């Protein structure tokens, strides 16, 4: 390989989904020269797949809603394992972030009085999700994309070049983060967690050319890890890139055992198994039935939620029109509960013909209303499965959908333990605890995308002239690593190895886990790791998917190992981590974050870190009787503290 | 109900020959910007699969470096646009049951855009057009959360915002298909529709009617509806976006108030100018 192009920027955002674009917009608005690295074309990121909506306590539909209710719902959904500061910032700032999208041209569905309409969703006490039919993610990505274009138009007028201040590198993949070698004797090793970030190394898909971004601040916004599992609603891009890049650069990953299996995906035809069926179907009145026609969710309401959910079908049905005097239908329990219940029904032999359960909206709403509220779902079932959802029930089952675990970051700035390295969105950890509520992802992307963009800009301001310099040795090593699969004359097919990793993870570290199986998975991963390191990609470097997969495999393997190791350690069941051999939730384990880092030998190391105690005014938002279900005796408040004053405004700049 | 559907499926697969493990014959365009050719393959196909499944199986078993652009495999991102037996389609939404069992399926890249490799084309034309359309321009005095719009008013633009930017409409439009010379002067249905979307946005204040005609080539569109036919989102591009935009342009041109205003200098004759974009 000849010369590598070097591109200097202030901030490099890796990922062009909701959080990446929001971070880039913020960094550019703060006057920083910003590059956005997109693994696919601009505007195609996985955010487009989000259907239901964006949770924000605007109170447009039910005026009783406010950030405190949203905060409570989020903590309950995450079974109190959430980073409470993140949950607080998220609940407080989400409304402004949604309104901001509107000011950038987004067209949400409206209420009768012309405000942004909000819909019901699992785990949310009030109708809270701003939405556009069932294509909310597309609206969000398009709005952010168009906001980037609007900024580029300003720059074209001011600088004569639309890309002077913000440029999107489409179909570009980063394979290594680079560290600073300007300080200290002999520079630093890539895994030295104290050395500063200096840039990123990657390739441009179209040509296979390598490129080095020289930048003091990097924001990871790469999304999730779905392609570690076989049945997933995630696209090919979700190979845990940001998670792995962070580990390899010396940062830490939090609570990787918590993987969300969203309860409703298509199960048939096989080729679309894993295609998402939005939770809005249930939010808008759809119910789950087993092969006996029974609404089985009434039998699965766990103790911690019993007070908030209806016990009879009659009460549940009344709730849609009179939520003040009735409790919610159990179909709207948080996702982990519904997914486990479906799993149990299928295992008990009460499933649908293709191994799912029935999701029935046809008997619940008039056809025209279904078409208006759920157009994409209608389209999807009609075109791919010959099912008319206005006439017959859908067959649905759980699939991997989201990872709650991710890079450990400072809640206010998104900065990781590595100076100059930030993370936002799905790749970051903490916000959602052990289980994410539907609708809290799109709002998370906006709130923490913006905060990490601000954080990166502030980091640069503090840096002054002391800009880091990536080392030639690291760049050469990154290049050799990337070229290796193309240069091998013998080696396994990367597709085969990938498929076996997915099989292993899905069957042994899936929705229900037990010690012996996780150990078997780890043994299997050990062998796969060696095979993955020796795969061969046929063909050349230009737009070669086999080569790209060979490079992604390193990330997939690392993340699979983190998930399995953490799943083995956590001896309890909570949210997106269910241990058959430890079925209960343990208050002792609630106080523990499991943190992954990379040891000297490149292997995953796990440590237990105590969960910081919740601030008293936030604790006071909960009924002590509810807290008792989650916290240990010592953690319970001694005397009732004062809840925070009614405050619906954002406290954007507040630090605590 | 479910049983009968299953039976239907079995019948279909018997008739169509896509039972488990059956082989299908494909001709796939392989090559790069320089040259290429149709290459024959035989690939296993299973019940219920789409063309993209077959291409993935081909990658995994016979042609690891076959270039295919795709993302969501759910008809929501608009990445896997290609031509299948000559029809512009999304590979993820084209079911194998559409074809006769012994039919050879020919898959080629979109013809209007330059080939990068195999089935992947360079669609940067579209992104540079997007950069030139003056952006949403709300009244700056409206504060956060203060917009009030009625559902029936947002609905018109919402239809156009369903667009997944697959660019199949751009690919099929005869103004630029096989007429590269028209590309600088013509934005194509996707971006003319974007102009309509902004024009119909209840909170937008800019006027893009003149540049729609002068800079984005609205006049070159002669409403043959090819774009509407290939739209995987079933957006009525011609009837709801292009024709109404043409009508608005005409009504502005011949609006006596606009004419008078421009004469006595009370209203500017020109609307928001096109933004200079970089040509890639």
mmCIF file of C-alpha atoms in Angstrom, chain A residues 36-315:
data_model
loop_
_atom_site.group_PDB
_atom_site.id
_atom_site.type_symbol
_atom_site.label_atom_id
_atom_site.label_comp_id
_atom_site.label_asym_id
_atom_site.label_seq_id
_atom_site.Cartn_x
_atom_site.Cartn_y
_atom_site.Cartn_z
ATOM 1 C CA UNK A 36 -19.173 12.031 10.165
ATOM 2 C CA UNK A 37 -18.163 8.489 9.303
ATOM 3 C CA UNK A 38 -21.038 6.431 7.952
ATOM 4 C CA UNK A 39 -20.695 2.685 7.463
ATOM 5 C CA UNK A 40 -23.417 2.869 4.797
ATOM 6 C CA UNK A 41 -24.849 5.653 2.657
ATOM 7 C CA UNK A 42 -25.915 8.888 4.337
ATOM 8 C CA UNK A 43 -29.465 8.444 5.668
ATOM 9 C CA UNK A 44 -29.577 4.638 5.740
ATOM 10 C CA UNK A 45 -28.491 4.056 9.332
ATOM 11 C CA UNK A 46 -30.324 1.577 11.494
ATOM 12 C CA UNK A 47 -32.292 4.414 13.124
ATOM 13 C CA UNK A 48 -34.649 4.196 10.113
ATOM 14 C CA UNK A 49 -35.860 0.889 11.501
ATOM 15 C CA UNK A 50 -37.287 2.481 14.643
ATOM 16 C CA UNK A 51 -41.010 2.452 14.212
ATOM 17 C CA UNK A 52 -42.991 3.351 17.312
ATOM 18 C CA UNK A 53 -41.764 6.721 18.386
ATOM 19 C CA UNK A 54 -39.627 8.948 20.521
ATOM 20 C CA UNK A 55 -40.474 9.160 24.226
ATOM 21 C CA UNK A 56 -40.613 12.672 25.640
ATOM 22 C CA UNK A 57 -42.783 13.905 28.503
ATOM 23 C CA UNK A 58 -44.279 16.842 26.620
ATOM 24 C CA UNK A 59 -47.666 16.245 28.188
ATOM 25 C CA UNK A 60 -49.497 16.985 24.941
ATOM 26 C CA UNK A 61 -51.985 14.132 25.294
ATOM 27 C CA UNK A 62 -52.066 13.687 29.064
ATOM 28 C CA UNK A 63 -51.133 16.885 30.934
ATOM 29 C CA UNK A 64 -50.192 14.851 34.030
ATOM 30 C CA UNK A 65 -47.024 13.733 32.316
ATOM 31 C CA UNK A 66 -43.709 15.344 33.256
ATOM 32 C CA UNK A 67 -40.027 14.425 33.516
ATOM 33 C CA UNK A 68 -40.453 12.873 36.947
ATOM 34 C CA UNK A 69 -43.025 10.362 35.706
ATOM 35 C CA UNK A 70 -40.817 9.566 32.725
ATOM 36 C CA UNK A 71 -37.813 9.166 35.005
ATOM 37 C CA UNK A 72 -39.728 6.761 37.227
ATOM 38 C CA UNK A 73 -40.922 4.688 34.271
ATOM 39 C CA UNK A 74 -37.397 4.504 32.879
ATOM 40 C CA UNK A 75 -35.910 3.340 36.198
ATOM 41 C CA UNK A 76 -38.647 0.742 36.629
ATOM 42 C CA UNK A 77 -38.175 -0.474 33.066
ATOM 43 C CA UNK A 78 -34.443 -0.860 33.693
ATOM 44 C CA UNK A 79 -35.130 -2.530 37.072
ATOM 45 C CA UNK A 80 -33.223 0.221 38.872
ATOM 46 C CA UNK A 81 -29.907 -0.689 37.334
ATOM 47 C CA UNK A 82 -29.919 2.468 35.193
ATOM 48 C CA UNK A 83 -27.372 5.181 35.667
ATOM 49 C CA UNK A 84 -29.835 7.491 37.405
ATOM 50 C CA UNK A 85 -28.137 10.677 36.299
ATOM 51 C CA UNK A 86 -28.499 9.644 32.661
ATOM 52 C CA UNK A 87 -32.131 8.703 33.218
ATOM 53 C CA UNK A 88 -32.690 12.107 34.827
ATOM 54 C CA UNK A 89 -31.043 14.099 32.026
ATOM 55 C CA UNK A 90 -32.881 12.014 29.455
ATOM 56 C CA UNK A 91 -36.302 12.581 30.998
ATOM 57 C CA UNK A 92 -35.692 16.305 31.458
ATOM 58 C CA UNK A 93 -34.245 17.095 28.047
ATOM 59 C CA UNK A 94 -36.160 14.807 25.697
ATOM 60 C CA UNK A 95 -39.026 17.283 25.048
ATOM 61 C CA UNK A 96 -36.667 20.043 23.879
ATOM 62 C CA UNK A 97 -34.880 17.613 21.617
ATOM 63 C CA UNK A 98 -38.147 16.573 19.964
ATOM 64 C CA UNK A 99 -39.268 20.177 19.534
ATOM 65 C CA UNK A 100 -35.880 20.967 18.040
ATOM 66 C CA UNK A 101 -36.507 18.338 15.355
ATOM 67 C CA UNK A 102 -39.773 20.054 14.602
ATOM 68 C CA UNK A 103 -37.941 23.344 14.149
ATOM 69 C CA UNK A 104 -35.680 21.541 11.683
ATOM 70 C CA UNK A 105 -38.631 20.411 9.599
ATOM 71 C CA UNK A 106 -39.848 17.123 11.095
ATOM 72 C CA UNK A 107 -43.563 16.501 10.673
ATOM 73 C CA UNK A 108 -44.892 14.457 13.563
ATOM 74 C CA UNK A 109 -48.508 13.335 13.757
ATOM 75 C CA UNK A 110 -50.666 15.956 15.473
ATOM 76 C CA UNK A 111 -53.212 16.214 18.264
ATOM 77 C CA UNK A 112 -56.535 17.946 17.626
ATOM 78 C CA UNK A 113 -55.168 21.206 19.004
ATOM 79 C CA UNK A 114 -52.228 21.074 16.597
ATOM 80 C CA UNK A 115 -49.517 19.872 18.984
ATOM 81 C CA UNK A 116 -47.288 16.826 18.509
ATOM 82 C CA UNK A 117 -49.388 13.731 19.150
ATOM 83 C CA UNK A 118 -48.154 11.091 21.615
ATOM 84 C CA UNK A 119 -48.907 7.380 21.767
ATOM 85 C CA UNK A 120 -48.974 4.708 24.439
ATOM 86 C CA UNK A 121 -46.128 2.254 24.731
ATOM 87 C CA UNK A 122 -44.966 -0.533 27.006
ATOM 88 C CA UNK A 123 -43.849 0.655 30.444
ATOM 89 C CA UNK A 124 -44.798 4.304 29.882
ATOM 90 C CA UNK A 125 -47.471 5.486 32.286
ATOM 91 C CA UNK A 126 -48.934 8.095 29.913
ATOM 92 C CA UNK A 127 -49.104 8.439 26.125
ATOM 93 C CA UNK A 128 -45.596 9.730 25.567
ATOM 94 C CA UNK A 129 -44.196 8.767 22.172
ATOM 95 C CA UNK A 130 -43.971 11.435 19.491
ATOM 96 C CA UNK A 131 -44.460 9.550 16.261
ATOM 97 C CA UNK A 132 -45.150 9.574 12.545
ATOM 98 C CA UNK A 133 -47.361 6.540 11.916
ATOM 99 C CA UNK A 134 -44.999 3.633 12.347
ATOM 100 C CA UNK A 135 -42.010 5.191 10.603
ATOM 101 C CA UNK A 136 -40.722 7.545 13.294
ATOM 102 C CA UNK A 137 -37.070 6.541 12.911
ATOM 103 C CA UNK A 138 -37.116 7.417 9.229
ATOM 104 C CA UNK A 139 -38.551 10.846 10.037
ATOM 105 C CA UNK A 140 -35.825 11.392 12.584
ATOM 106 C CA UNK A 141 -32.932 10.310 10.401
ATOM 107 C CA UNK A 142 -34.233 12.330 7.460
ATOM 108 C CA UNK A 143 -34.693 15.429 9.614
ATOM 109 C CA UNK A 144 -31.171 15.164 11.022
ATOM 110 C CA UNK A 145 -29.785 14.477 7.549
ATOM 111 C CA UNK A 146 -31.555 17.563 6.255
ATOM 112 C CA UNK A 147 -30.297 19.599 9.204
ATOM 113 C CA UNK A 148 -26.739 18.610 8.262
ATOM 114 C CA UNK A 149 -27.494 19.759 4.714
ATOM 115 C CA UNK A 150 -28.902 23.055 6.029
ATOM 116 C CA UNK A 151 -25.674 23.650 7.966
ATOM 117 C CA UNK A 152 -23.670 22.788 4.866
ATOM 118 C CA UNK A 153 -25.667 25.363 2.932
ATOM 119 C CA UNK A 154 -24.766 27.989 5.550
ATOM 120 C CA UNK A 155 -21.131 26.968 5.180
ATOM 121 C CA UNK A 156 -21.344 27.150 1.385
ATOM 122 C CA UNK A 157 -22.478 30.751 1.726
ATOM 123 C CA UNK A 158 -19.886 31.628 4.342
ATOM 124 C CA UNK A 159 -16.835 29.611 3.261
ATOM 125 C CA UNK A 160 -17.627 28.880 -0.388
ATOM 126 C CA UNK A 161 -17.511 25.155 0.364
ATOM 127 C CA UNK A 162 -20.479 23.212 1.743
ATOM 128 C CA UNK A 163 -18.116 20.722 3.348
ATOM 129 C CA UNK A 164 -15.843 23.244 4.987
ATOM 130 C CA UNK A 165 -17.167 22.551 8.477
ATOM 131 C CA UNK A 166 -19.060 19.284 8.331
ATOM 132 C CA UNK A 167 -18.459 16.442 5.925
ATOM 133 C CA UNK A 168 -20.065 13.035 5.693
ATOM 134 C CA UNK A 169 -17.806 10.155 4.679
ATOM 135 C CA UNK A 170 -20.326 7.671 3.334
ATOM 136 C CA UNK A 171 -19.540 3.960 3.136
ATOM 137 C CA UNK A 172 -16.444 4.320 5.278
ATOM 138 C CA UNK A 173 -15.517 1.975 8.126
ATOM 139 C CA UNK A 174 -13.173 2.601 11.039
ATOM 140 C CA UNK A 175 -11.125 -0.395 12.157
ATOM 141 C CA UNK A 176 -8.885 1.150 14.834
ATOM 142 C CA UNK A 177 -8.754 4.185 17.085
ATOM 143 C CA UNK A 178 -5.334 5.812 17.289
ATOM 144 C CA UNK A 179 -3.690 7.144 20.419
ATOM 145 C CA UNK A 180 -1.420 10.103 21.099
ATOM 146 C CA UNK A 181 2.312 9.600 20.841
ATOM 147 C CA UNK A 182 3.332 13.210 21.349
ATOM 148 C CA UNK A 183 3.765 12.876 25.105
ATOM 149 C CA UNK A 184 5.805 10.610 27.335
ATOM 150 C CA UNK A 185 8.833 8.502 26.542
ATOM 151 C CA UNK A 186 8.384 6.188 23.603
ATOM 152 C CA UNK A 187 4.719 6.999 23.117
ATOM 153 C CA UNK A 188 1.878 4.837 24.303
ATOM 154 C CA UNK A 189 0.409 1.459 23.547
ATOM 155 C CA UNK A 190 -3.023 1.419 21.954
ATOM 156 C CA UNK A 191 -4.589 -0.234 24.971
ATOM 157 C CA UNK A 192 -3.137 2.237 27.443
ATOM 158 C CA UNK A 193 -6.326 3.718 28.829
ATOM 159 C CA UNK A 194 -4.618 6.910 29.989
ATOM 160 C CA UNK A 195 -3.205 7.988 26.619
ATOM 161 C CA UNK A 196 -5.306 10.489 24.705
ATOM 162 C CA UNK A 197 -7.201 9.810 21.511
ATOM 163 C CA UNK A 198 -5.438 11.097 18.420
ATOM 164 C CA UNK A 199 -7.463 9.798 15.505
ATOM 165 C CA UNK A 200 -8.963 6.850 13.705
ATOM 166 C CA UNK A 201 -7.899 4.444 10.976
ATOM 167 C CA UNK A 202 -10.267 3.007 8.407
ATOM 168 C CA UNK A 203 -11.057 2.235 4.815
ATOM 169 C CA UNK A 204 -13.308 3.677 2.154
ATOM 170 C CA UNK A 205 -15.616 0.944 0.938
ATOM 171 C CA UNK A 206 -15.813 1.989 -2.699
ATOM 172 C CA UNK A 207 -12.084 1.789 -3.326
ATOM 173 C CA UNK A 208 -10.709 -0.077 -0.338
ATOM 174 C CA UNK A 209 -8.349 2.817 0.220
ATOM 175 C CA UNK A 210 -7.084 3.356 3.739
ATOM 176 C CA UNK A 211 -7.558 6.665 5.451
ATOM 177 C CA UNK A 212 -6.394 8.234 8.711
ATOM 178 C CA UNK A 213 -8.529 10.810 10.463
ATOM 179 C CA UNK A 214 -6.386 12.969 12.727
ATOM 180 C CA UNK A 215 -8.630 14.268 15.472
ATOM 181 C CA UNK A 216 -8.308 14.988 19.185
ATOM 182 C CA UNK A 217 -11.940 14.077 19.880
ATOM 183 C CA UNK A 218 -13.872 11.081 18.671
ATOM 184 C CA UNK A 219 -17.516 10.332 19.308
ATOM 185 C CA UNK A 220 -18.545 6.694 18.996
ATOM 186 C CA UNK A 221 -22.116 6.398 17.743
ATOM 187 C CA UNK A 222 -21.975 3.012 16.101
ATOM 188 C CA UNK A 223 -25.119 1.421 17.520
ATOM 189 C CA UNK A 224 -25.390 -2.136 18.683
ATOM 190 C CA UNK A 225 -24.235 -5.715 18.455
ATOM 191 C CA UNK A 226 -27.167 -7.535 16.801
ATOM 192 C CA UNK A 227 -25.071 -9.475 14.335
ATOM 193 C CA UNK A 228 -23.580 -11.393 17.244
ATOM 194 C CA UNK A 229 -26.913 -13.252 17.301
ATOM 195 C CA UNK A 230 -28.704 -15.285 14.685
ATOM 196 C CA UNK A 231 -32.250 -13.965 14.908
ATOM 197 C CA UNK A 232 -32.020 -10.198 15.180
ATOM 198 C CA UNK A 233 -33.878 -7.169 13.931
ATOM 199 C CA UNK A 234 -30.545 -5.430 13.393
ATOM 200 C CA UNK A 235 -28.905 -4.751 10.029
ATOM 201 C CA UNK A 236 -25.493 -5.992 8.858
ATOM 202 C CA UNK A 237 -23.797 -2.894 10.230
ATOM 203 C CA UNK A 238 -24.512 -3.880 13.813
ATOM 204 C CA UNK A 239 -21.302 -5.751 14.471
ATOM 205 C CA UNK A 240 -20.374 -4.060 17.743
ATOM 206 C CA UNK A 241 -17.772 -1.860 16.070
ATOM 207 C CA UNK A 242 -17.852 0.980 18.579
ATOM 208 C CA UNK A 243 -17.969 -1.386 21.540
ATOM 209 C CA UNK A 244 -14.879 -3.184 20.227
ATOM 210 C CA UNK A 245 -13.025 -0.024 19.166
ATOM 211 C CA UNK A 246 -13.531 1.377 22.658
ATOM 212 C CA UNK A 247 -12.241 -1.796 24.323
ATOM 213 C CA UNK A 248 -9.230 -1.894 22.022
ATOM 214 C CA UNK A 249 -8.454 1.731 22.876
ATOM 215 C CA UNK A 250 -8.502 1.020 26.609
ATOM 216 C CA UNK A 251 -12.036 2.123 27.475
ATOM 217 C CA UNK A 252 -14.519 0.074 29.493
ATOM 218 C CA UNK A 253 -17.835 -1.559 28.700
ATOM 219 C CA UNK A 254 -20.652 -1.645 31.207
ATOM 220 C CA UNK A 255 -23.174 -4.434 31.824
ATOM 221 C CA UNK A 256 -22.810 -6.277 28.531
ATOM 222 C CA UNK A 257 -24.954 -9.166 29.796
ATOM 223 C CA UNK A 258 -28.074 -7.081 29.261
ATOM 224 C CA UNK A 259 -29.308 -7.786 25.756
ATOM 225 C CA UNK A 260 -32.836 -6.887 24.764
ATOM 226 C CA UNK A 261 -34.940 -9.478 23.043
ATOM 227 C CA UNK A 262 -37.849 -7.466 21.712
ATOM 228 C CA UNK A 263 -40.982 -9.613 22.014
ATOM 229 C CA UNK A 264 -42.592 -9.174 18.622
ATOM 230 C CA UNK A 265 -40.936 -9.936 15.304
ATOM 231 C CA UNK A 266 -42.158 -11.828 12.289
ATOM 232 C CA UNK A 267 -41.451 -15.553 12.615
ATOM 233 C CA UNK A 268 -42.516 -16.549 9.123
ATOM 234 C CA UNK A 269 -41.459 -16.794 6.296
ATOM 235 C CA UNK A 270 -38.056 -17.943 7.538
ATOM 236 C CA UNK A 271 -36.273 -15.376 5.425
ATOM 237 C CA UNK A 272 -37.868 -12.502 7.355
ATOM 238 C CA UNK A 273 -37.620 -14.140 10.776
ATOM 239 C CA UNK A 274 -36.517 -11.310 13.040
ATOM 240 C CA UNK A 275 -38.193 -8.508 11.122
ATOM 241 C CA UNK A 276 -39.552 -6.101 13.739
ATOM 242 C CA UNK A 277 -43.247 -5.774 14.491
ATOM 243 C CA UNK A 278 -43.619 -2.474 16.270
ATOM 244 C CA UNK A 279 -44.754 -2.268 19.866
ATOM 245 C CA UNK A 280 -47.252 0.342 18.627
ATOM 246 C CA UNK A 281 -49.444 -2.570 17.556
ATOM 247 C CA UNK A 282 -49.922 -3.287 21.246
ATOM 248 C CA UNK A 283 -49.906 0.401 22.218
ATOM 249 C CA UNK A 284 -52.778 0.958 19.802
ATOM 250 C CA UNK A 285 -54.847 -1.955 21.108
ATOM 251 C CA UNK A 286 -53.326 -5.169 19.763
ATOM 252 C CA UNK A 287 -53.351 -8.195 22.078
ATOM 253 C CA UNK A 288 -51.283 -11.359 22.363
ATOM 254 C CA UNK A 289 -53.016 -14.752 22.251
ATOM 255 C CA UNK A 290 -51.764 -18.314 22.386
ATOM 256 C CA UNK A 291 -52.958 -21.238 20.270
ATOM 257 C CA UNK A 292 -55.941 -21.617 22.617
ATOM 258 C CA UNK A 293 -56.988 -18.050 21.873
ATOM 259 C CA UNK A 294 -56.186 -16.990 25.437
ATOM 260 C CA UNK A 295 -54.706 -13.579 26.323
ATOM 261 C CA UNK A 296 -51.894 -15.234 28.222
ATOM 262 C CA UNK A 297 -50.119 -12.087 29.443
ATOM 263 C CA UNK A 298 -52.528 -11.836 32.378
ATOM 264 C CA UNK A 299 -50.761 -14.865 33.831
ATOM 265 C CA UNK A 300 -47.289 -13.307 33.643
ATOM 266 C CA UNK A 301 -47.495 -10.004 35.551
ATOM 267 C CA UNK A 302 -44.530 -10.035 37.969
ATOM 268 C CA UNK A 303 -44.868 -8.830 41.552
ATOM 269 C CA UNK A 304 -42.988 -5.586 41.047
ATOM 270 C CA UNK A 305 -45.534 -4.485 38.439
ATOM 271 C CA UNK A 306 -48.718 -6.001 39.870
ATOM 272 C CA UNK A 307 -50.088 -2.701 41.183
ATOM 273 C CA UNK A 308 -49.921 -0.999 37.769
ATOM 274 C CA UNK A 309 -51.426 -3.646 35.487
ATOM 275 C CA UNK A 310 -55.006 -4.814 34.916
ATOM 276 C CA UNK A 311 -56.118 -8.199 36.181
ATOM 277 C CA UNK A 312 -59.062 -8.720 33.843
ATOM 278 C CA UNK A 313 -59.579 -8.294 30.123
ATOM 279 C CA UNK A 314 -62.495 -5.947 30.853
ATOM 280 C CA UNK A 315 -60.369 -3.574 32.903
#
